[in-house]
CSV table of C-alpha atoms in Angstrom, one decimal:
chain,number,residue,atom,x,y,z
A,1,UNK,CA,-23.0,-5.2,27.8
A,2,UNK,CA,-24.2,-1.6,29.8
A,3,UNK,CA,-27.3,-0.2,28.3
A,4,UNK,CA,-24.8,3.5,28.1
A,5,UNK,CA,-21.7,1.5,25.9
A,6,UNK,CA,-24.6,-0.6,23.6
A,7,UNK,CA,-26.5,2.7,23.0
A,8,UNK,CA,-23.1,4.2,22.1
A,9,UNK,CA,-22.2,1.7,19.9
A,10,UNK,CA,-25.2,1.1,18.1
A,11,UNK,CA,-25.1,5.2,17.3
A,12,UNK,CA,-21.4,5.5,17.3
A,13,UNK,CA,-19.4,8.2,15.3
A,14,UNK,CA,-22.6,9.3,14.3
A,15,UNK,CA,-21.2,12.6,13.8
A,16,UNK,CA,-18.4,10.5,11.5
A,17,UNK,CA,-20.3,7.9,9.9
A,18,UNK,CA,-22.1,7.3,7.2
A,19,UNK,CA,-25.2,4.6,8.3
A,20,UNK,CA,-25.7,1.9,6.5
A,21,UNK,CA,-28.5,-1.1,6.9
A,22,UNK,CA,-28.1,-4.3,5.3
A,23,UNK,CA,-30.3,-7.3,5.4
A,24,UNK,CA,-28.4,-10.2,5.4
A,25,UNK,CA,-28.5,-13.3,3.5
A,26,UNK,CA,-30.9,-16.3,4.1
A,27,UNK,CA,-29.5,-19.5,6.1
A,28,UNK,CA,-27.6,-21.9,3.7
A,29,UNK,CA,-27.9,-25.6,3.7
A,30,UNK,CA,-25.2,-27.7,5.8
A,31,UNK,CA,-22.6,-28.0,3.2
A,32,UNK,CA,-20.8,-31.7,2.3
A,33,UNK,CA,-18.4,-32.3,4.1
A,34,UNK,CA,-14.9,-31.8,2.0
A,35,UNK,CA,-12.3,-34.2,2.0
A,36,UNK,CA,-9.3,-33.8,4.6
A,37,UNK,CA,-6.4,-31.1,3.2
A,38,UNK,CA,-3.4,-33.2,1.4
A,39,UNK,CA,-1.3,-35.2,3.5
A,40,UNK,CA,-2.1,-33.4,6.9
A,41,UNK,CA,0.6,-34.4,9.5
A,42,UNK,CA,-1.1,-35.4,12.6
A,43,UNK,CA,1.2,-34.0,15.4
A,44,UNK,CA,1.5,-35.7,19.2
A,45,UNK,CA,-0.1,-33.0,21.6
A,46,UNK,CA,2.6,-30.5,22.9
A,47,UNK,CA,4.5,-32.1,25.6
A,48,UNK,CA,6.7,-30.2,28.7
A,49,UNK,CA,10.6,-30.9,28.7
A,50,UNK,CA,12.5,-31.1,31.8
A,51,UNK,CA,15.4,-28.4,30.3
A,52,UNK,CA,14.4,-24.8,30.8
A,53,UNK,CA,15.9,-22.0,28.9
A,54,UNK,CA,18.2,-19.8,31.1
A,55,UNK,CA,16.7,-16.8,29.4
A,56,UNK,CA,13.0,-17.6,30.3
A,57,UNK,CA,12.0,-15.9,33.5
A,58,UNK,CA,8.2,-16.8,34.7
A,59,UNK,CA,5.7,-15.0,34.6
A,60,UNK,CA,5.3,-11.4,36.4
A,61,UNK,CA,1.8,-9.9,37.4
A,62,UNK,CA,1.2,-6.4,36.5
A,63,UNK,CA,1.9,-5.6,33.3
A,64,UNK,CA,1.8,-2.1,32.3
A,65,UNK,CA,2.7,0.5,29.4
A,66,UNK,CA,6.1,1.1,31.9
A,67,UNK,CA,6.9,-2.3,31.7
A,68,UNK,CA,7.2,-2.7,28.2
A,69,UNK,CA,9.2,0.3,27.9
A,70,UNK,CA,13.0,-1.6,27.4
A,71,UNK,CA,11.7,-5.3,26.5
A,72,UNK,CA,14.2,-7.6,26.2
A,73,UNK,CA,14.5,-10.4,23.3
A,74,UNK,CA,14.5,-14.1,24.9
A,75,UNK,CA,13.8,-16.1,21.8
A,76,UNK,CA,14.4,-15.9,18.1
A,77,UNK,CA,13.0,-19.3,16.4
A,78,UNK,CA,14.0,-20.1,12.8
A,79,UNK,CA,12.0,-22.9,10.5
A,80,UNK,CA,9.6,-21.7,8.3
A,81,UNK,CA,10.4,-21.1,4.8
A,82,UNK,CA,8.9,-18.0,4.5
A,83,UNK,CA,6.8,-14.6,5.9
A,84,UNK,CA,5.6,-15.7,9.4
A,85,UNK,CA,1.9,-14.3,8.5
A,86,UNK,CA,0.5,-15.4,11.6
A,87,UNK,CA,1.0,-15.6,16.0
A,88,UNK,CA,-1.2,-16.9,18.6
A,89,UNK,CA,-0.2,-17.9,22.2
A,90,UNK,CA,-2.3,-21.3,23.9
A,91,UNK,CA,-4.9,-20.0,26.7
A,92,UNK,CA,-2.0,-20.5,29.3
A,93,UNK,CA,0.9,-18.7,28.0
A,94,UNK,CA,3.2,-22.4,27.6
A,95,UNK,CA,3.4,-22.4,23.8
A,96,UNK,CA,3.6,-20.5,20.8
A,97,UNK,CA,1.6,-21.5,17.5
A,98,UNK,CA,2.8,-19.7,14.1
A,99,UNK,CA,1.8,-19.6,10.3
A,100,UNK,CA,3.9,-19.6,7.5
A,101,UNK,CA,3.0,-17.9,4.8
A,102,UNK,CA,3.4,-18.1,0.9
A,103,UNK,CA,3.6,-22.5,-0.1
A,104,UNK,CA,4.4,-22.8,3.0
A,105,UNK,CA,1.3,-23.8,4.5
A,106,UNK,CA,2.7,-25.0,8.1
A,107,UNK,CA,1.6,-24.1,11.9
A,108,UNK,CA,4.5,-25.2,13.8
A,109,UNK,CA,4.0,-25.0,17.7
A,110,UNK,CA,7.0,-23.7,19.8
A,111,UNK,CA,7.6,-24.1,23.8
A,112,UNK,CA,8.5,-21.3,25.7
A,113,UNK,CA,9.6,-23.1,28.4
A,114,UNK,CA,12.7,-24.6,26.4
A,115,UNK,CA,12.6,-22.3,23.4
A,116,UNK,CA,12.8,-25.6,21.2
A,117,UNK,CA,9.8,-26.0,18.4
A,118,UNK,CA,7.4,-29.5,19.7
A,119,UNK,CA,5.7,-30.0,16.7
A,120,UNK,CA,4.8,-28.9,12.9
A,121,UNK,CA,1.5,-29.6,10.7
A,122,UNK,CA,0.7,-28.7,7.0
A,123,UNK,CA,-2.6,-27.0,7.5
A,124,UNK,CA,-2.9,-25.1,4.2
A,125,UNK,CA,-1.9,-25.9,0.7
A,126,UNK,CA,-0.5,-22.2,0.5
A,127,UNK,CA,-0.6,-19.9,3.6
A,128,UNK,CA,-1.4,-20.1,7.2
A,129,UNK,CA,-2.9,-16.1,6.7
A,130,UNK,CA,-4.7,-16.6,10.4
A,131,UNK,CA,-4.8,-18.4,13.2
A,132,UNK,CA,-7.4,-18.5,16.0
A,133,UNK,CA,-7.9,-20.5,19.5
A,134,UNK,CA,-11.2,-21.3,20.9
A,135,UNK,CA,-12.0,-19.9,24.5
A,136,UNK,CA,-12.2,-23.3,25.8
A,137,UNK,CA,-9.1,-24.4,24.5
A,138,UNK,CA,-10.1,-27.1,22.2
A,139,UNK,CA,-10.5,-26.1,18.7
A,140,UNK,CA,-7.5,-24.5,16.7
A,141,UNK,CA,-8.5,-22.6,13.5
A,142,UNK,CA,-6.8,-22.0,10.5
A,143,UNK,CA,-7.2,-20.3,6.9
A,144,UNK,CA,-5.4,-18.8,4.4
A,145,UNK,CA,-5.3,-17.9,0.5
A,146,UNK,CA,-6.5,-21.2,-0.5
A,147,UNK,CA,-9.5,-20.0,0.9
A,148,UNK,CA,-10.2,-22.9,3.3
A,149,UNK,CA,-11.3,-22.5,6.9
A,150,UNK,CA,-9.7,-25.4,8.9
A,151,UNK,CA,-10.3,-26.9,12.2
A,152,UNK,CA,-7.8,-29.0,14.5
A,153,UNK,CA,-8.2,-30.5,18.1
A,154,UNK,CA,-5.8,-28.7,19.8
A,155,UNK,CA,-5.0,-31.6,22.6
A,156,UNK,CA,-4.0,-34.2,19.7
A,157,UNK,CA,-3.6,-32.9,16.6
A,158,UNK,CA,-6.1,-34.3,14.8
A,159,UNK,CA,-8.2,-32.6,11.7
A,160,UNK,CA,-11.6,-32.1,12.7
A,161,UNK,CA,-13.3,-30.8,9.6
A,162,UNK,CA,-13.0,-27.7,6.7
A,163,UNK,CA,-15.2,-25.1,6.1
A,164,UNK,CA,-15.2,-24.5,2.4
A,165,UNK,CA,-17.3,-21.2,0.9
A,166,UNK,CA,-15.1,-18.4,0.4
A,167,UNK,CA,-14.3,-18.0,-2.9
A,168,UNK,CA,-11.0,-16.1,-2.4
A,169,UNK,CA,-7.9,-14.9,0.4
A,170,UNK,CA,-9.3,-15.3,4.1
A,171,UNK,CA,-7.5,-13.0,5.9
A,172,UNK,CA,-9.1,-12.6,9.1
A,173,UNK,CA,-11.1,-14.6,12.0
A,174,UNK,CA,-12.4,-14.1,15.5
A,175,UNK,CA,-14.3,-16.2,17.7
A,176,UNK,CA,-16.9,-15.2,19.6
A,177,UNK,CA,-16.3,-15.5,23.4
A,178,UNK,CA,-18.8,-18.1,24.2
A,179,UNK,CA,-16.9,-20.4,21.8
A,180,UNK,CA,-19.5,-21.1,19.6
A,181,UNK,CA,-19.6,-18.9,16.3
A,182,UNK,CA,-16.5,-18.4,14.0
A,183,UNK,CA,-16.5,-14.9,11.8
A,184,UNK,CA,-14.0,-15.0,8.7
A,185,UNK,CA,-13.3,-12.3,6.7
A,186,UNK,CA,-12.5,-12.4,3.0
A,187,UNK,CA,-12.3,-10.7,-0.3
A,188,UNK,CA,-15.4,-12.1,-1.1
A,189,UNK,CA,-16.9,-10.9,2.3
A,190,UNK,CA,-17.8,-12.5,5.8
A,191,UNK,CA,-19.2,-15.4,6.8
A,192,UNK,CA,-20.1,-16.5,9.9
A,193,UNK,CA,-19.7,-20.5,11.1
A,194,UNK,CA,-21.4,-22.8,13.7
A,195,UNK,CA,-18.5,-24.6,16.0
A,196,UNK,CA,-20.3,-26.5,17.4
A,197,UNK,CA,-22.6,-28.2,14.6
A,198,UNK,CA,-19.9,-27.4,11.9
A,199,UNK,CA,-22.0,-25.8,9.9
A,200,UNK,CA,-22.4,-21.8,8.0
A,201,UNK,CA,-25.1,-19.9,9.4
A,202,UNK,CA,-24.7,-17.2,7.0
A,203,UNK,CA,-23.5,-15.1,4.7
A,204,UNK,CA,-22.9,-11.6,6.4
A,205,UNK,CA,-21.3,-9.4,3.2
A,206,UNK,CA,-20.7,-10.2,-0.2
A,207,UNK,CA,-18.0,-8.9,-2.7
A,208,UNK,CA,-19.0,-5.4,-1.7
A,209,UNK,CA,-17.5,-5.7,1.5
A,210,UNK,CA,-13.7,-6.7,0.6
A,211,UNK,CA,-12.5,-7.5,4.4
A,212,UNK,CA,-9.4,-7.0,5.8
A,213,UNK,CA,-10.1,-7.1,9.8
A,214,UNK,CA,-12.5,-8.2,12.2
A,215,UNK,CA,-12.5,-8.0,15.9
A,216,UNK,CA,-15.5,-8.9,18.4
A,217,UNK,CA,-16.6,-7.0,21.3
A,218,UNK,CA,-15.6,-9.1,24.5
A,219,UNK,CA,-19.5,-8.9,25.3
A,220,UNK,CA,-19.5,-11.1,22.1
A,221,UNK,CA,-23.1,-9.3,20.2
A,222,UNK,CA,-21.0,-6.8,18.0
A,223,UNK,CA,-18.8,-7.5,15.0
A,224,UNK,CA,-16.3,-4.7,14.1
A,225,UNK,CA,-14.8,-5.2,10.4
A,226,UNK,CA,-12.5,-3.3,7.8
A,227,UNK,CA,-12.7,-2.7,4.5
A,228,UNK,CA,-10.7,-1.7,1.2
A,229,UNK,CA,-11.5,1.5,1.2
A,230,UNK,CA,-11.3,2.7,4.6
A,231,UNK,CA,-14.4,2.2,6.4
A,232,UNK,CA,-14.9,0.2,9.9
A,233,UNK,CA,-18.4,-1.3,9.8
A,234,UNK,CA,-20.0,-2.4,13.0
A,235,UNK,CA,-22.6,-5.4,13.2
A,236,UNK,CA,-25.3,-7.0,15.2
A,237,UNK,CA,-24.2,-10.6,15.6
A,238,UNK,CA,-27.3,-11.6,16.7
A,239,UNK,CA,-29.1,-10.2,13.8
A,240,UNK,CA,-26.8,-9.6,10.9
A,241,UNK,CA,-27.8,-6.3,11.3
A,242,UNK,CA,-25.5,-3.5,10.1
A,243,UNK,CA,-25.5,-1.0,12.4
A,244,UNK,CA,-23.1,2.2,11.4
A,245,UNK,CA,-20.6,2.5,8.5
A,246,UNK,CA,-17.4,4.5,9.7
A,247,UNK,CA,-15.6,6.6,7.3
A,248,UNK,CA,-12.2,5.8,9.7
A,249,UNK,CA,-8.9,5.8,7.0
A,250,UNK,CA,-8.1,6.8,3.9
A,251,UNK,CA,-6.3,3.0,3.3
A,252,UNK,CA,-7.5,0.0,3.6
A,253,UNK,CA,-8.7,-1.0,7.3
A,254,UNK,CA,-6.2,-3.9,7.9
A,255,UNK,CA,-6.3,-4.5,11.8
A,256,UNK,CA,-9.1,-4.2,14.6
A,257,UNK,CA,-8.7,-4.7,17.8
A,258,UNK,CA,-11.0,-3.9,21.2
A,259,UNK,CA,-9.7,-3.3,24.7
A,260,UNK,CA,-10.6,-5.9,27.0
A,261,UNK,CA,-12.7,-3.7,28.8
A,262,UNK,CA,-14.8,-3.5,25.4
A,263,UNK,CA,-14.6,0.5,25.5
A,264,UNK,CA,-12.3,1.0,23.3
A,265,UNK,CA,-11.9,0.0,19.6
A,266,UNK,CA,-8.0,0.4,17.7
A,267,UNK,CA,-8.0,0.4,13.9
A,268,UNK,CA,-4.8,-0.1,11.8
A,269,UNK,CA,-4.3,1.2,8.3
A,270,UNK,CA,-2.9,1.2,5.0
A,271,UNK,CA,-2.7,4.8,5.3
A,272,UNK,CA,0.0,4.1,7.9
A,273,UNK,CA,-2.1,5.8,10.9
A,274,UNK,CA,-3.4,3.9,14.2
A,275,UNK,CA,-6.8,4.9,15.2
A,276,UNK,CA,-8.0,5.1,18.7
A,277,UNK,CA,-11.9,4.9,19.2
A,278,UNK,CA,-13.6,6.1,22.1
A,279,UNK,CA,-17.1,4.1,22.4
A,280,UNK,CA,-18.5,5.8,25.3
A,281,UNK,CA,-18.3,8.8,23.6
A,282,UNK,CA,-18.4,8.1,20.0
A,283,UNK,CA,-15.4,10.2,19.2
A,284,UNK,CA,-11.5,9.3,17.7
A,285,UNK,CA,-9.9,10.0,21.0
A,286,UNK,CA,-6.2,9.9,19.1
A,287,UNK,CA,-4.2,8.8,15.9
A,288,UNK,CA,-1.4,7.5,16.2
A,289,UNK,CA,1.4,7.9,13.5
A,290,UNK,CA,4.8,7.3,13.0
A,291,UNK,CA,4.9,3.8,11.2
A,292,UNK,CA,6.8,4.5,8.0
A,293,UNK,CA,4.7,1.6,5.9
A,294,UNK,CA,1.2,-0.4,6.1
A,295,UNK,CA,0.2,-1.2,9.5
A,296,UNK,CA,-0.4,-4.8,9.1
A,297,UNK,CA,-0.9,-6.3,12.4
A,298,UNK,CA,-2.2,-4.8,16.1
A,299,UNK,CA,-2.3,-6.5,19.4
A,300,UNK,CA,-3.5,-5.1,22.7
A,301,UNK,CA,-1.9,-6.1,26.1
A,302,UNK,CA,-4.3,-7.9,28.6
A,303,UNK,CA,-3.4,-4.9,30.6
A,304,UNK,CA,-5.5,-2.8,28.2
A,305,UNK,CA,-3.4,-0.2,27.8
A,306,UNK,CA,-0.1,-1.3,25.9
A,307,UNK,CA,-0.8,-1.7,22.1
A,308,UNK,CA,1.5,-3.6,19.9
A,309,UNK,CA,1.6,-2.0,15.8
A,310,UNK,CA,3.4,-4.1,13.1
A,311,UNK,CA,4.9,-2.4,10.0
A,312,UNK,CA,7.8,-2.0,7.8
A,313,UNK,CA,9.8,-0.5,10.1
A,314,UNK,CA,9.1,-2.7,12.7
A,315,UNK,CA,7.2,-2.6,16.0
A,316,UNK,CA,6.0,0.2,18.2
A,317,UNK,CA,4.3,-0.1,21.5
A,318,UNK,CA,2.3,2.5,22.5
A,319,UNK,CA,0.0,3.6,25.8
A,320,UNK,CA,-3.2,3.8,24.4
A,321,UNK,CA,-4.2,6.1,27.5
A,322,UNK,CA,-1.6,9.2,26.5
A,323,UNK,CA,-0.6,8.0,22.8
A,324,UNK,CA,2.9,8.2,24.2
A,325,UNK,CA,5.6,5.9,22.2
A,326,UNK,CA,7.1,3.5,24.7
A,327,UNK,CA,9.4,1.3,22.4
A,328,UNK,CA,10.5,0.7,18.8
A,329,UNK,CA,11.8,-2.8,17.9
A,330,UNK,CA,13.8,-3.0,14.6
A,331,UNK,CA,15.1,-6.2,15.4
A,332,UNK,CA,13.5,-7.6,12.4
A,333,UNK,CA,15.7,-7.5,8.9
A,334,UNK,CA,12.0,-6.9,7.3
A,335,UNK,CA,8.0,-6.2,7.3
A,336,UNK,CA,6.7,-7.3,10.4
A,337,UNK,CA,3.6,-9.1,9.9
A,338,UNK,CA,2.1,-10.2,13.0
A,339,UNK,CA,2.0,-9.6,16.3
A,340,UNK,CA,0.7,-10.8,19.9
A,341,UNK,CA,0.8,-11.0,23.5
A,342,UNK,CA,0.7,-13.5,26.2
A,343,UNK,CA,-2.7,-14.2,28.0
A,344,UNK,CA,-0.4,-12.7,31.2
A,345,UNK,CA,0.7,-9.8,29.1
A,346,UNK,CA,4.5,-10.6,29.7
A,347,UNK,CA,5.2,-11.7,26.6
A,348,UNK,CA,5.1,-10.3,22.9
A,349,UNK,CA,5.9,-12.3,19.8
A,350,UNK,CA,6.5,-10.5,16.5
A,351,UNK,CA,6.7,-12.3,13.3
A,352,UNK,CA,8.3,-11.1,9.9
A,353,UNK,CA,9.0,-11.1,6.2
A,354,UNK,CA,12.5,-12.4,7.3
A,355,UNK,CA,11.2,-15.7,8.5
A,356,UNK,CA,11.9,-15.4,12.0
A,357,UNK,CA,9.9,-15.2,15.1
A,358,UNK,CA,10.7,-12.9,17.9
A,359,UNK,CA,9.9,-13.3,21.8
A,360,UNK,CA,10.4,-10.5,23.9
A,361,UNK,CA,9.7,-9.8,27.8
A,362,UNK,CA,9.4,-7.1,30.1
A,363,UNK,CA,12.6,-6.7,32.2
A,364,UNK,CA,12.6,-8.3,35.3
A,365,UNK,CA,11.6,-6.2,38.6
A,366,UNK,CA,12.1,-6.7,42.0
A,367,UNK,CA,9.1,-7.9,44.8
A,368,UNK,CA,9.6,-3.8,46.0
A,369,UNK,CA,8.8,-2.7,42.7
A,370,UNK,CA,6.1,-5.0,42.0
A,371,UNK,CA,4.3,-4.2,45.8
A,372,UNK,CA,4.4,-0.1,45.0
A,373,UNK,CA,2.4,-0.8,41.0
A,374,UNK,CA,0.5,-2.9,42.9
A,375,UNK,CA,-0.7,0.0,45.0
């Protein structure tokens, strides 16, 4: 990270916030290993078929907020039993993993190649709330509102181990980008997890900090999290350190999300506003409303300027450069309560309260087209 964007966000909003220093908790012991979750269903690794879908086009380069002005719908999968609460794409774009919510409990892995779903596990004796991909590839991560924090080997299947401290809903994760620390956020607080030695390090918040959201700065040092009543706190990984208290919504802080470029930080709100942060200059560069319930899920294009907002109404897409609305998706017959893009940006997924999961694309375009964006 710059010394100019750490010195901003270490004294961002300063103007806005209200600062805050915590000390955190003391290292815990390794906790005992809990037994495996009931009757987990191994799954065979995700395997290519030889019958494409006719709808699927390959990937294009250069995505961009014009791209994604007229997406078009190329998938709607059916088999959970209820709310899809949760969307994550594999590191390289082929397949789709999905969380059921409410006793359903199920991730259930669909190809996009084929459009056909390759595989189903129970992961979660209630909900799959959030899911999460290590940067390697390896581990898959799952948790929910029975409150434990699973881990899968992505390649085959197979349960690795469960955290189990949280005391209540988990409904939010992120991995840092060198793969090795898990952050989960919870009514109870955050806690923060070894990969690699499957053990907690510590306890970062405790029932004062109901958590809705998390996000980590690409430069993987600072935490961004929301809270129950509005506020965006931003932490020191490497210390536990808080390091400002932002006085952001007047609802409940549901979704974070950076920019790739780490200079930019979007929060979503039960207040129904989308909040644009500038962290070079510690200012709210732009809200963004429209949404006519909760925001409950945000995703940013690769491209760094498209961002994706889930609500009742259904999903916008915004350029987070102008603020302009590019696209409003009601395809849904519900709440929309996730969202997320493909690592090429081509591809959005929305999930609802309808049970169904949606893939859109961005309209073909011809070589001429793609040589002038290009330019």
């Amino acid at each position: 990270m710059t010394n100019d964007i750490r010195t901003v966000l270490i004294g961002v909003m300063i103007g806005l916030a209200t600062i805050s220093h915590k000390a955190i908790s003391q290292p815990l012991p390794v906790p005992v290993v809990p037994p495996s979750p009931e009757n987990p269903v191994q799954p065979t690794p995700p395997t290519p078929f030889d019958s494409p879908n006719p709808e699927f086009s390959p990937p294009q380069p250069l995505s961009s907020p014009e791209t994604w002005r007229n997406p078009r719908r190329i998938y709607t999968f059916t088999g959970h039993n209820t709310a899809v609460d949760s969307l994550f794409f594999s590191l390289d774009g082929t397949i789709l993993i999905s969380g059921g919510s409410r006793n359903d409990g199920k991730i259930k892995f669909w190809q996009l190649k084929t459009g056909r779903e390759i595989d189903s596990l129970r992961a979660q004796r209630t909900s799959v709330s959030v899911l999460g991909l290590s940067p390697d590839g390896e581990t898959l991560v799952s948790s929910g509102t029975d409150s434990a924090v699973n881990l899968w080997n992505w390649r085959t299947g197979d349960y690795i181990h469960q955290f189990r401290n949280h005391t209540s809903n988990v409904l939010s994760l992120a991995i840092t980008p060198d793969g090795r620390t898990l952050v989960t956020g919870a009514l109870d607080g955050i806690r923060l997890w070894d990969l690699t030695k499957q053990r907690r390090i510590y306890t970062l918040a405790r029932f004062d900090n109901q958590t809705y959201g998390l996000a980590i700065h690409p430069d993987g040092d600072i935490l961004a999290s929301g809270h129950k009543f509005g506020s965006i706190k931003l932490w020191n990984l490497n210390t536990g350190q808080s390091l400002n208290q932002i006085r952001a919504h007047r609802g409940s802080v549901n979704a974070l999300a950076f920019t790739p470029d780490g200079q930019t930080l979007v929060s979503g709100s039960y207040d129904r506003t989308i909040k644009v942060w500038n962290l070079r200059t510690g200012q709210l560069a732009q809200t963004l409303s429209g949404h006519t319930g909760r925001v409950w899920a945000l995703a940013i294009n690769p491209d760094g300027e498209t961002l994706a907002s889930a609500s009742r109404d259904g999903v916008r897409l915004w350029n987070l450069r102008t603020g302009e609305l590019l696209a409003l998706l009601t395809a849904h017959e519900d709440w929309v309560h996730s969202v997320a893009f493909s690592p090429d940006g081509t591809l959005l997924a929305t999930g609802g309260f309808d049970r169904q999961i949606m893939v859109w694309q961005i309209p073909l375009v011809s070589g001429e087209e793609l040589a002038q964006r290009s330019q």
